[in-house]
PDB file of C-alpha atoms in Angstrom:
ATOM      1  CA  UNK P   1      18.795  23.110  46.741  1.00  0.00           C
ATOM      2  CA  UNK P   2      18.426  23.910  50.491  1.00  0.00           C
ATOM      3  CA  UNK P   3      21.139  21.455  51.816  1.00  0.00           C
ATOM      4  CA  UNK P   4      23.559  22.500  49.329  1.00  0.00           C
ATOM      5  CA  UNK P   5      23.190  26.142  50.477  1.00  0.00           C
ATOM      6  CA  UNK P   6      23.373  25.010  54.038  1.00  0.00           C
ATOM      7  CA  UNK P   7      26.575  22.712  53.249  1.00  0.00           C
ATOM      8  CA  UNK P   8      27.729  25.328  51.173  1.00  0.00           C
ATOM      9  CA  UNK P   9      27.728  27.794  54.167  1.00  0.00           C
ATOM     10  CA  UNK P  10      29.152  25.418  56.724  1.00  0.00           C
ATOM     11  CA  UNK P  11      31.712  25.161  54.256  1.00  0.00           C
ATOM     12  CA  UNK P  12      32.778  28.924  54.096  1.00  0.00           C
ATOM     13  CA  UNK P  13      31.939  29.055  58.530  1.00  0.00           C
ATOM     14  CA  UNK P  14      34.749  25.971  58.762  1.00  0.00           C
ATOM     15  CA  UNK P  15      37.333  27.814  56.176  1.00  0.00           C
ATOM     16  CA  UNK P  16      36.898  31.089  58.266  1.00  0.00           C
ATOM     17  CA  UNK P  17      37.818  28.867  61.761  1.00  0.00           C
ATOM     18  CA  UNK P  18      41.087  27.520  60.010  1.00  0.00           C
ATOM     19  CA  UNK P  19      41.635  30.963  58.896  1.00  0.00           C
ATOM     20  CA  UNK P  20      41.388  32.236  62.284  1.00  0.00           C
ATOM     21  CA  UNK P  21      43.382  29.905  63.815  1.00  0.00           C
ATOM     22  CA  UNK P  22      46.344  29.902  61.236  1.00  0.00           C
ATOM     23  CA  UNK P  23      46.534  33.899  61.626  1.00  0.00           C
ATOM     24  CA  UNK P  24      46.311  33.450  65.351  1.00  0.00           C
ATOM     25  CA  UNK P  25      49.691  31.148  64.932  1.00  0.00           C
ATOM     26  CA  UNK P  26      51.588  33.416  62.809  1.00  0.00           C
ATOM     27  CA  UNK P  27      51.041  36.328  65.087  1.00  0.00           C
ATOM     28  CA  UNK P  28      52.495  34.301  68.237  1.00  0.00           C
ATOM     29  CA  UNK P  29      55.448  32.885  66.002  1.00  0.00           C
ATOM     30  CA  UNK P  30      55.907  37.012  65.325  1.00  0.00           C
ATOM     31  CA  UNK P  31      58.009  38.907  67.897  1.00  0.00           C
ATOM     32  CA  UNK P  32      57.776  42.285  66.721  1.00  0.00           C
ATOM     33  CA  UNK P  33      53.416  41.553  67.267  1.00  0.00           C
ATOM     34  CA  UNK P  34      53.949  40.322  70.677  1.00  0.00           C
ATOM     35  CA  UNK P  35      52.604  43.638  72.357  1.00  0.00           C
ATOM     36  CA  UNK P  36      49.211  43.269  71.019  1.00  0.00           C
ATOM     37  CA  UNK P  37      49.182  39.879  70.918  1.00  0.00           C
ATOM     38  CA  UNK P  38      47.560  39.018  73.538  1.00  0.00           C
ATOM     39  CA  UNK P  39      44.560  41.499  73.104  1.00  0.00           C
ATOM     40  CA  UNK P  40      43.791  40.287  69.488  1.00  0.00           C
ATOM     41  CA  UNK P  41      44.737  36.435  70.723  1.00  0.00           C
ATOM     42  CA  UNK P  42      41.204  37.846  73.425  1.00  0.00           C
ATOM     43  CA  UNK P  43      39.322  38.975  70.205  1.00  0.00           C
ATOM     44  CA  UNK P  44      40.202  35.840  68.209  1.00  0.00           C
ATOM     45  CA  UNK P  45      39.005  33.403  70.842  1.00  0.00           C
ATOM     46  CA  UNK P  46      35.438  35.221  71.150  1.00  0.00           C
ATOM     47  CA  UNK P  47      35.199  35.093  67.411  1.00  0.00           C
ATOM     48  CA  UNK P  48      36.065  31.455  67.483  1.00  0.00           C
ATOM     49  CA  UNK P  49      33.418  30.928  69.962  1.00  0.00           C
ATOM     50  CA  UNK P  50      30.845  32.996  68.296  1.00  0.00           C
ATOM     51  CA  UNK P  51      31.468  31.010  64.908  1.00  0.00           C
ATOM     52  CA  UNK P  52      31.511  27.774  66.629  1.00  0.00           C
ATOM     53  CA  UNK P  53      27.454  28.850  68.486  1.00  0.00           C
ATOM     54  CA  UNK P  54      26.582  29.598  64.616  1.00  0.00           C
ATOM     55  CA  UNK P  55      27.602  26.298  63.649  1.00  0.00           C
ATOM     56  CA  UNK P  56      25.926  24.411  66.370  1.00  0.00           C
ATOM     57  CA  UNK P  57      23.054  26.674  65.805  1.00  0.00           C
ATOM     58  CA  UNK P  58      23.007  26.095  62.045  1.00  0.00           C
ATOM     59  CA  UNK P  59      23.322  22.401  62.284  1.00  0.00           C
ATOM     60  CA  UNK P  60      20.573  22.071  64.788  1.00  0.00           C
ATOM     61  CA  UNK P  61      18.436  23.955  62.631  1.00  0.00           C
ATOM     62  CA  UNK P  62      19.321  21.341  60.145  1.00  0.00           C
ATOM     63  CA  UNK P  63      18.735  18.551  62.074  1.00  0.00           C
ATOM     64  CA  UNK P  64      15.342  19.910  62.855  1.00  0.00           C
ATOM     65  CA  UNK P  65      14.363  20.564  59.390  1.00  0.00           C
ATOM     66  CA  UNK P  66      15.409  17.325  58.344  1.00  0.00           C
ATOM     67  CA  UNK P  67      13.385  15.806  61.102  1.00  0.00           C
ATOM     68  CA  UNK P  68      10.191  17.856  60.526  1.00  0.00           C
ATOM     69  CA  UNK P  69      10.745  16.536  56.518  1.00  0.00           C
ATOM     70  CA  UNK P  70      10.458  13.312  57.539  1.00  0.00           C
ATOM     71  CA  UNK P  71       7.700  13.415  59.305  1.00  0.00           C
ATOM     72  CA  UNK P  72       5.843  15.412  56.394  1.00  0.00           C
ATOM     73  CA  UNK P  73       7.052  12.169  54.447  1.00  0.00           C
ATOM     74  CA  UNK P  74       5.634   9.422  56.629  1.00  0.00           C
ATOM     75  CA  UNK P  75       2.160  11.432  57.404  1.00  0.00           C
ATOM     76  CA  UNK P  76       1.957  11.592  53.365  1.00  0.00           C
ATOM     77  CA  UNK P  77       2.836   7.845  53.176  1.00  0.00           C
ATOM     78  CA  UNK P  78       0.086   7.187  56.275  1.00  0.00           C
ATOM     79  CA  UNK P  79      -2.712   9.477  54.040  1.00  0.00           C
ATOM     80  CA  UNK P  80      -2.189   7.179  50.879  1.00  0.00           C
ATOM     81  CA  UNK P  81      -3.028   4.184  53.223  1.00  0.00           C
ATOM     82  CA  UNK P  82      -5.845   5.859  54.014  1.00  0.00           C
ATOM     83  CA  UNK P  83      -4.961   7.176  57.804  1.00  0.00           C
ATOM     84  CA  UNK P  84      -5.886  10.546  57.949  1.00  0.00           C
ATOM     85  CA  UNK P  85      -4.685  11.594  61.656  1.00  0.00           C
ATOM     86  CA  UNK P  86      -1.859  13.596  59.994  1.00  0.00           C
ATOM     87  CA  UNK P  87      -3.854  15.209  57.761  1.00  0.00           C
ATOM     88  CA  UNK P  88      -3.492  18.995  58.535  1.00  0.00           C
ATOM     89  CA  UNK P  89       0.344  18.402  58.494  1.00  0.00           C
ATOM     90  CA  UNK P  90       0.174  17.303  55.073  1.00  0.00           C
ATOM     91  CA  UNK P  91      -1.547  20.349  54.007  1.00  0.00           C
ATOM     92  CA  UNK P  92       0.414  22.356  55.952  1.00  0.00           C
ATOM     93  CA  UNK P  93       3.611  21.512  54.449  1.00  0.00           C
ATOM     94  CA  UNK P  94       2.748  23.164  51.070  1.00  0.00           C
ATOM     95  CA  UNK P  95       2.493  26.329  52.958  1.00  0.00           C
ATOM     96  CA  UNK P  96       5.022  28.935  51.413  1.00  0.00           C
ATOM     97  CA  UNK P  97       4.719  27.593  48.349  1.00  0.00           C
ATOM     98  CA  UNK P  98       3.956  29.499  45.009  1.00  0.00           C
ATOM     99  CA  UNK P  99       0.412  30.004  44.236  1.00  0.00           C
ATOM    100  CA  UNK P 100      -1.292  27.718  46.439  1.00  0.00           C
ATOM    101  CA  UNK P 101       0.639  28.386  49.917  1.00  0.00           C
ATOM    102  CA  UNK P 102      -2.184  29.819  51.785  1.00  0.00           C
ATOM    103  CA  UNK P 103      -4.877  27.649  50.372  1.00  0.00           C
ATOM    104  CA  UNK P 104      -2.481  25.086  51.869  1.00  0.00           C
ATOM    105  CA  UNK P 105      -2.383  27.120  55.200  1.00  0.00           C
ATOM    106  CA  UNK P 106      -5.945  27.763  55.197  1.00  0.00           C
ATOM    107  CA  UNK P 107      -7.334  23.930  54.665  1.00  0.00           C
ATOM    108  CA  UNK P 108      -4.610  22.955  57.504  1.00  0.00           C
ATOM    109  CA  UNK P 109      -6.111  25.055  59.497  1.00  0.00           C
ATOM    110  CA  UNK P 110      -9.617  23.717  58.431  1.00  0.00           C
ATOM    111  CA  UNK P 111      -8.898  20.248  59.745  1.00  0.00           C
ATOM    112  CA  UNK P 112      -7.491  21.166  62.860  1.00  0.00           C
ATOM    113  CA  UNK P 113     -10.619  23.019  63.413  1.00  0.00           C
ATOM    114  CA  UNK P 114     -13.149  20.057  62.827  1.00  0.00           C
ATOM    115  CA  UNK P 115     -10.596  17.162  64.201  1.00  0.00           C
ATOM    116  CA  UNK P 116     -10.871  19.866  67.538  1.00  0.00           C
ATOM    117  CA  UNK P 117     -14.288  20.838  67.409  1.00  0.00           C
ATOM    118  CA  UNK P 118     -16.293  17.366  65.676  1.00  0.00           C
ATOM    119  CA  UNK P 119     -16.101  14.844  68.792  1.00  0.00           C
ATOM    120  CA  UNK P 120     -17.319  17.890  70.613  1.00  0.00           C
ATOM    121  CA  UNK P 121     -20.563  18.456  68.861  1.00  0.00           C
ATOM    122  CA  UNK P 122     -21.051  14.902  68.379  1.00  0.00           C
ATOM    123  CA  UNK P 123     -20.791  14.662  72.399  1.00  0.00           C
ATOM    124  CA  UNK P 124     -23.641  17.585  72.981  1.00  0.00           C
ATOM    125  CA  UNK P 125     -25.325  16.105  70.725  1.00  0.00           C
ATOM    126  CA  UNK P 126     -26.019  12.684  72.791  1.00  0.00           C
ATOM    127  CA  UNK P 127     -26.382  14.876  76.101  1.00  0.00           C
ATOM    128  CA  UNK P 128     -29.136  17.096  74.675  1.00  0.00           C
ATOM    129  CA  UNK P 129     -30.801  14.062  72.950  1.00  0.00           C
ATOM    130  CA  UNK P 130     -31.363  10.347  73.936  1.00  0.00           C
ATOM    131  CA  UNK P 131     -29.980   8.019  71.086  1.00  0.00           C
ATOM    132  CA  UNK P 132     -31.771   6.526  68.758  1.00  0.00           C
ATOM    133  CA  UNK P 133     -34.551   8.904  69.026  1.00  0.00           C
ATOM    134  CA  UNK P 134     -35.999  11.110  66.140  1.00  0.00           C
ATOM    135  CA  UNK P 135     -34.353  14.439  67.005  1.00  0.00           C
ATOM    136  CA  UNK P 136     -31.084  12.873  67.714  1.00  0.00           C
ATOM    137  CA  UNK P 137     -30.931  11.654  64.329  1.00  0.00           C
ATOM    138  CA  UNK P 138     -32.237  15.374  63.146  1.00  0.00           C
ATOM    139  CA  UNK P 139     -29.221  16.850  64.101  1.00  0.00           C
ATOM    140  CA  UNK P 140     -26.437  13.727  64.382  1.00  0.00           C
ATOM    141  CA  UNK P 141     -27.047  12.649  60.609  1.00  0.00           C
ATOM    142  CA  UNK P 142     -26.675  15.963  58.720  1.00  0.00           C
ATOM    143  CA  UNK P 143     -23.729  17.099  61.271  1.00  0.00           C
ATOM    144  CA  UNK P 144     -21.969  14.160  60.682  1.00  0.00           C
ATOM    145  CA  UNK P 145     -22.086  14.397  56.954  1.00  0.00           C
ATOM    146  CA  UNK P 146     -21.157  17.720  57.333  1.00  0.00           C
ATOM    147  CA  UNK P 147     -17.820  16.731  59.500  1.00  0.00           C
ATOM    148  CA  UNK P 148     -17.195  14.129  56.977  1.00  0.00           C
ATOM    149  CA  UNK P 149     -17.422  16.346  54.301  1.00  0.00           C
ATOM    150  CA  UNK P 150     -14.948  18.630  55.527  1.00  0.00           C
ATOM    151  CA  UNK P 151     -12.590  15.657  55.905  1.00  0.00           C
ATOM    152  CA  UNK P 152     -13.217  14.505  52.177  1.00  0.00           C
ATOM    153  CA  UNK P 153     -13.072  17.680  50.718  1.00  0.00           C
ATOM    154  CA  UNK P 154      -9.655  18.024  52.654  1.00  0.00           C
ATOM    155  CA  UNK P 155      -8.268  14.809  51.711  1.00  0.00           C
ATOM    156  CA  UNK P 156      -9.326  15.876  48.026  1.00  0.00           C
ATOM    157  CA  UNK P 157      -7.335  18.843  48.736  1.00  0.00           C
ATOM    158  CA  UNK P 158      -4.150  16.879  49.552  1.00  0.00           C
ATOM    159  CA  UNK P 159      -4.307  15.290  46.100  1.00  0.00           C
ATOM    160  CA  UNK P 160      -4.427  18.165  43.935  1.00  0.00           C
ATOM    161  CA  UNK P 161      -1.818  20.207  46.404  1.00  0.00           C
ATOM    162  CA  UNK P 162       0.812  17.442  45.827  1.00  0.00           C
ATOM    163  CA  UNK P 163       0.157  16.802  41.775  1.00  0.00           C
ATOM    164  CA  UNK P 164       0.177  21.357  41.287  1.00  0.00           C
ATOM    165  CA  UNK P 165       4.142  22.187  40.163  1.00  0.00           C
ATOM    166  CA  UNK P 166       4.199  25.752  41.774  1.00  0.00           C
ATOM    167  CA  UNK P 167       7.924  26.016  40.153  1.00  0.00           C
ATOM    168  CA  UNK P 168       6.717  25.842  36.770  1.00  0.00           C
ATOM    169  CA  UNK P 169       3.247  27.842  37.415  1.00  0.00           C
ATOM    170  CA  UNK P 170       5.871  30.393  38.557  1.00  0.00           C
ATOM    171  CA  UNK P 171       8.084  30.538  36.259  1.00  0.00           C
ATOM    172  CA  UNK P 172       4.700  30.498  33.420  1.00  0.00           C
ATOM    173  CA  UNK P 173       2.806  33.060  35.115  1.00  0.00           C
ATOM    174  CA  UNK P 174       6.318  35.408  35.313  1.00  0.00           C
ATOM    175  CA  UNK P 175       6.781  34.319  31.385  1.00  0.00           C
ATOM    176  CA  UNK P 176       2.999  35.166  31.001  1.00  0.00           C
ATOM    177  CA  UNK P 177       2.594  38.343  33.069  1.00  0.00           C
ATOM    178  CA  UNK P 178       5.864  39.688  31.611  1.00  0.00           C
ATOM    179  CA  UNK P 179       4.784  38.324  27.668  1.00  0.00           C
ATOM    180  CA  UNK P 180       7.877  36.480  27.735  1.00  0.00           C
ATOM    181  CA  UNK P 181       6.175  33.262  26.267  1.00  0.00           C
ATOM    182  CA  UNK P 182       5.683  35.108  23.002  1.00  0.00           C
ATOM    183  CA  UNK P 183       9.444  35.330  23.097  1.00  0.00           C
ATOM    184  CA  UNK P 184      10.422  31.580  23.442  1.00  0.00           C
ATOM    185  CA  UNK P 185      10.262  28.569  21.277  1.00  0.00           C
ATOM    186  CA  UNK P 186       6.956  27.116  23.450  1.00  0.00           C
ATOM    187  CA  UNK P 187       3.963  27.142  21.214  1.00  0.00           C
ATOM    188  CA  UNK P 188       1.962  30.595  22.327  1.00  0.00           C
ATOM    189  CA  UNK P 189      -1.080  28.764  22.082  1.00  0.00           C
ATOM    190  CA  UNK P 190       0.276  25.317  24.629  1.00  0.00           C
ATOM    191  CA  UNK P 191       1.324  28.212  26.858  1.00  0.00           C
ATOM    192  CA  UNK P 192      -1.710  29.990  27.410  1.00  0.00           C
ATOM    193  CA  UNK P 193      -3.241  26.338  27.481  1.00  0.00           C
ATOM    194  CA  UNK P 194      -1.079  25.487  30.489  1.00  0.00           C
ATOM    195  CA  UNK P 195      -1.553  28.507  32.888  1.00  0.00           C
ATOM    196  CA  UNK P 196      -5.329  28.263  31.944  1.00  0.00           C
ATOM    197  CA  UNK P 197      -5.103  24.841  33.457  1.00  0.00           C
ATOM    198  CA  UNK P 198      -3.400  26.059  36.186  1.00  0.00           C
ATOM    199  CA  UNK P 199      -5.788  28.821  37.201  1.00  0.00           C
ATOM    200  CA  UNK P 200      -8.778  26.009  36.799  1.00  0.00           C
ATOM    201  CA  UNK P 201      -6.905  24.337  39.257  1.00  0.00           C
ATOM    202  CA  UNK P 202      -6.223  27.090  42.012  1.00  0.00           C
ATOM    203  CA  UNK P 203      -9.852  28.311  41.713  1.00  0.00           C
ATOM    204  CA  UNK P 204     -10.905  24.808  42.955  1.00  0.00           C
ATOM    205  CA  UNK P 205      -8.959  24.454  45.785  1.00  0.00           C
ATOM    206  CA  UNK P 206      -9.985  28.082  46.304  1.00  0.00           C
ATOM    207  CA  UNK P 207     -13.688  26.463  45.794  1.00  0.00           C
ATOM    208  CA  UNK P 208     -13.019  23.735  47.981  1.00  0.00           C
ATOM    209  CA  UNK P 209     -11.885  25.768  51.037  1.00  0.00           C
ATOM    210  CA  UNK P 210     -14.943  27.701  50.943  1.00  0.00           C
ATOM    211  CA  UNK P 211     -17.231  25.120  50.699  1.00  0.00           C
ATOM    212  CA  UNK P 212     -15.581  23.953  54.088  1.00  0.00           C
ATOM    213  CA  UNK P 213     -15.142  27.077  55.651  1.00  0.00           C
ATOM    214  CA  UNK P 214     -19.221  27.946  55.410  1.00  0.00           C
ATOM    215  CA  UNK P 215     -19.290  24.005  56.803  1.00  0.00           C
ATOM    216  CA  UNK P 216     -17.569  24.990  59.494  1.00  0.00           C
ATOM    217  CA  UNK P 217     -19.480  28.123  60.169  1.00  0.00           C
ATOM    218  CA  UNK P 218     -22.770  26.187  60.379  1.00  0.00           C
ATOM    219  CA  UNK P 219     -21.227  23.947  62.169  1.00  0.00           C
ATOM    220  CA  UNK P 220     -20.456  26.587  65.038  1.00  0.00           C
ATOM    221  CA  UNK P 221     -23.638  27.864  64.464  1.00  0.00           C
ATOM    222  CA  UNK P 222     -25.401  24.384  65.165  1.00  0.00           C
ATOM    223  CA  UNK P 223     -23.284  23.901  68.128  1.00  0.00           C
ATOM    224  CA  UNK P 224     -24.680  27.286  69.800  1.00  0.00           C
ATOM    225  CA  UNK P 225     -27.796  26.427  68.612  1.00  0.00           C
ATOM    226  CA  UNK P 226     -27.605  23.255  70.838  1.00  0.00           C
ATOM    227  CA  UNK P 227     -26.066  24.821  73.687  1.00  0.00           C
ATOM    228  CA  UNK P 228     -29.173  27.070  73.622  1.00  0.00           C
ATOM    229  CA  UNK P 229     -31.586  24.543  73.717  1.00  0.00           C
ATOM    230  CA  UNK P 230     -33.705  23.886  76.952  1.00  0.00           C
ATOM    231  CA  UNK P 231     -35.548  20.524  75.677  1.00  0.00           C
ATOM    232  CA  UNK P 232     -35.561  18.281  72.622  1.00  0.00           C
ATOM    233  CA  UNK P 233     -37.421  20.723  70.531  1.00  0.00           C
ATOM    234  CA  UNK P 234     -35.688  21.847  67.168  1.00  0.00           C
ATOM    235  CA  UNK P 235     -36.455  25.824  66.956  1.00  0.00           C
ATOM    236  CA  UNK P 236     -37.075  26.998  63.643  1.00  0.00           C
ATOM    237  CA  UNK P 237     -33.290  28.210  63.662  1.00  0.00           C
ATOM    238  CA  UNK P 238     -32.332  25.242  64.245  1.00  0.00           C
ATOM    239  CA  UNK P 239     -34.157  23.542  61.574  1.00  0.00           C
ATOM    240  CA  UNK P 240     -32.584  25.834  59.295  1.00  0.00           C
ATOM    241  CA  UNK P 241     -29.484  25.278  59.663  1.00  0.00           C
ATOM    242  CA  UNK P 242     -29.822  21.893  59.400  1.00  0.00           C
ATOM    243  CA  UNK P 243     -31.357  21.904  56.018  1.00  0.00           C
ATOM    244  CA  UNK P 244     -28.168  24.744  54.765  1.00  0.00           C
ATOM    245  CA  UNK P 245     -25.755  21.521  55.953  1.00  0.00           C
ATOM    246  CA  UNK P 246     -27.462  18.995  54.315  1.00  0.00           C
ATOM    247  CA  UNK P 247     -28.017  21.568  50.830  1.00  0.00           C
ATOM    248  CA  UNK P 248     -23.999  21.953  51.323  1.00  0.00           C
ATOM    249  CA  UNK P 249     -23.108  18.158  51.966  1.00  0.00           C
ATOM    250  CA  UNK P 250     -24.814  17.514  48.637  1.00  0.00           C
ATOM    251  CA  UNK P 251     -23.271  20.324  46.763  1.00  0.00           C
ATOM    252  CA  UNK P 252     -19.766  19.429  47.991  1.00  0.00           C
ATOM    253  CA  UNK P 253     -20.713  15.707  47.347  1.00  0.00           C
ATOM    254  CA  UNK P 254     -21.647  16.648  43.388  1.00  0.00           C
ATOM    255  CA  UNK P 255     -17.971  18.259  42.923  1.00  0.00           C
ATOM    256  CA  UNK P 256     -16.639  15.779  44.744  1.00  0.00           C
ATOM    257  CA  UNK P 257     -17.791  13.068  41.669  1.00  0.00           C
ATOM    258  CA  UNK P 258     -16.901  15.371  39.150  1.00  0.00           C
ATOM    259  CA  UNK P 259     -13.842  15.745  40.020  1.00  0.00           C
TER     260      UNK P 259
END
């Protein structure tokens, strides 16, 4: 529907050009115009140029659109191999989108954070506390978990993101809100059905980027924790913490199989 709007526009940009220039040819084949001639031939030129920047400008664009499409495409192909290094553009690209465009923009967002911010606490992790040893694990097992959940939870995300129809939840929830769908010759009853389903949907993914954005917040917490730390010692704090990641990692891991 985009590129036909696009080509559609070109289409009018190139017809006004050939305009332009056939007008610009009658008026020098006209004596009787030859006085101002000259200063309209001025005014034509500079709107030939300025239509020709908005066509170079409007094909770039595009181009670039195009591009960034295809890249959406092959990250999506990359995730169902199971490579997840594109996995914030994936969610990303449903920003904008009816419904669920800022869960999308939120949970990008969420995996940018923890793709940033994981290898880092993993690292001060192993300088505050020699591998292998009991308070190492303390802290590197349930922070792992709790990175991996994040990813999972994500990924799970991704799924349900590309299999919701925002087109027809919007065109439902207009029929709905408006009480349209009593007006049609849909079954009321399959209706209401439908944009139940639909709201069960968008309140997990709602449920989903929660559970990873109070991840993420211990997560921080742990890692100033750690950076507060003079010794091996675990502060009750700390300790705390720990045990709200692990609670969370098995919460998110129950929805996870019930899904």
């Amino acid at each position: 529907m985009r590129n036909s709007k696009n080509t559609f526009s070109i289409g009018w940009i190139i017809a006004g050009v050939i305009a332009i220039l056939i007008l610009r040819r009658v008026l020098r084949a006209n004596p009787a115009a030859s006085t101002g001639a000259s200063i309209f031939s001025i005014l034509l030129i500079t709107a030939l140029v300025i239509i020709l920047v908005v066509i170079a400008a409007t094909v770039l664009i595009i181009l670039l659109v195009h591009k960034d499409d295809k890249k959406v495409v092959k990250a999506k192909a990359a995730l169902a191999e199971g490579k997840t290094e594109q996995l914030s553009m994936v969610l990303g690209s449903y920003k904008g989108r009816y419904g669920i465009g800022s869960i999308a923009e939120i949970a990008s967002r969420q995996v940018s954070n923890i793709e940033k911010k994981g290898p880092s606490l993993i690292g001060l992790i192993k300088e505050k506390f020699e591998e292998g040893s009991m308070s190492y694990d303390r802290f590197q097992v349930p922070v792992s978990n709790g990175i991996d959940t994040v990813r999972e939870n994500s990924l799970k995300l991704a799924t349900m993101l590309e299999g919701f129809d925002d087109q027809d939840f919007q065109k439902l929830a207009r029929a709905m809100e408006t009480g349209e769908y009593r007006h049609d010759l849909i079954d009321d009853e399959i209706q209401k059905e439908r944009y139940l389903i639909y709201q069960n949907s968008l309140s997990e993914m709602e449920r989903i980027v929660s559970t990873n954005e109070r991840m993420l917040l211990m997560l921080d917490r742990i890692s100033v924790e750690l950076s507060k730390l003079q010794s091996n010692q675990i502060d009750q704090d700390g300790s705390k913490i720990l045990e709200e990641i692990e609670e969370l990692t098995k919460t998110a891991k129950y929805y996870q199989s019930k899904l």
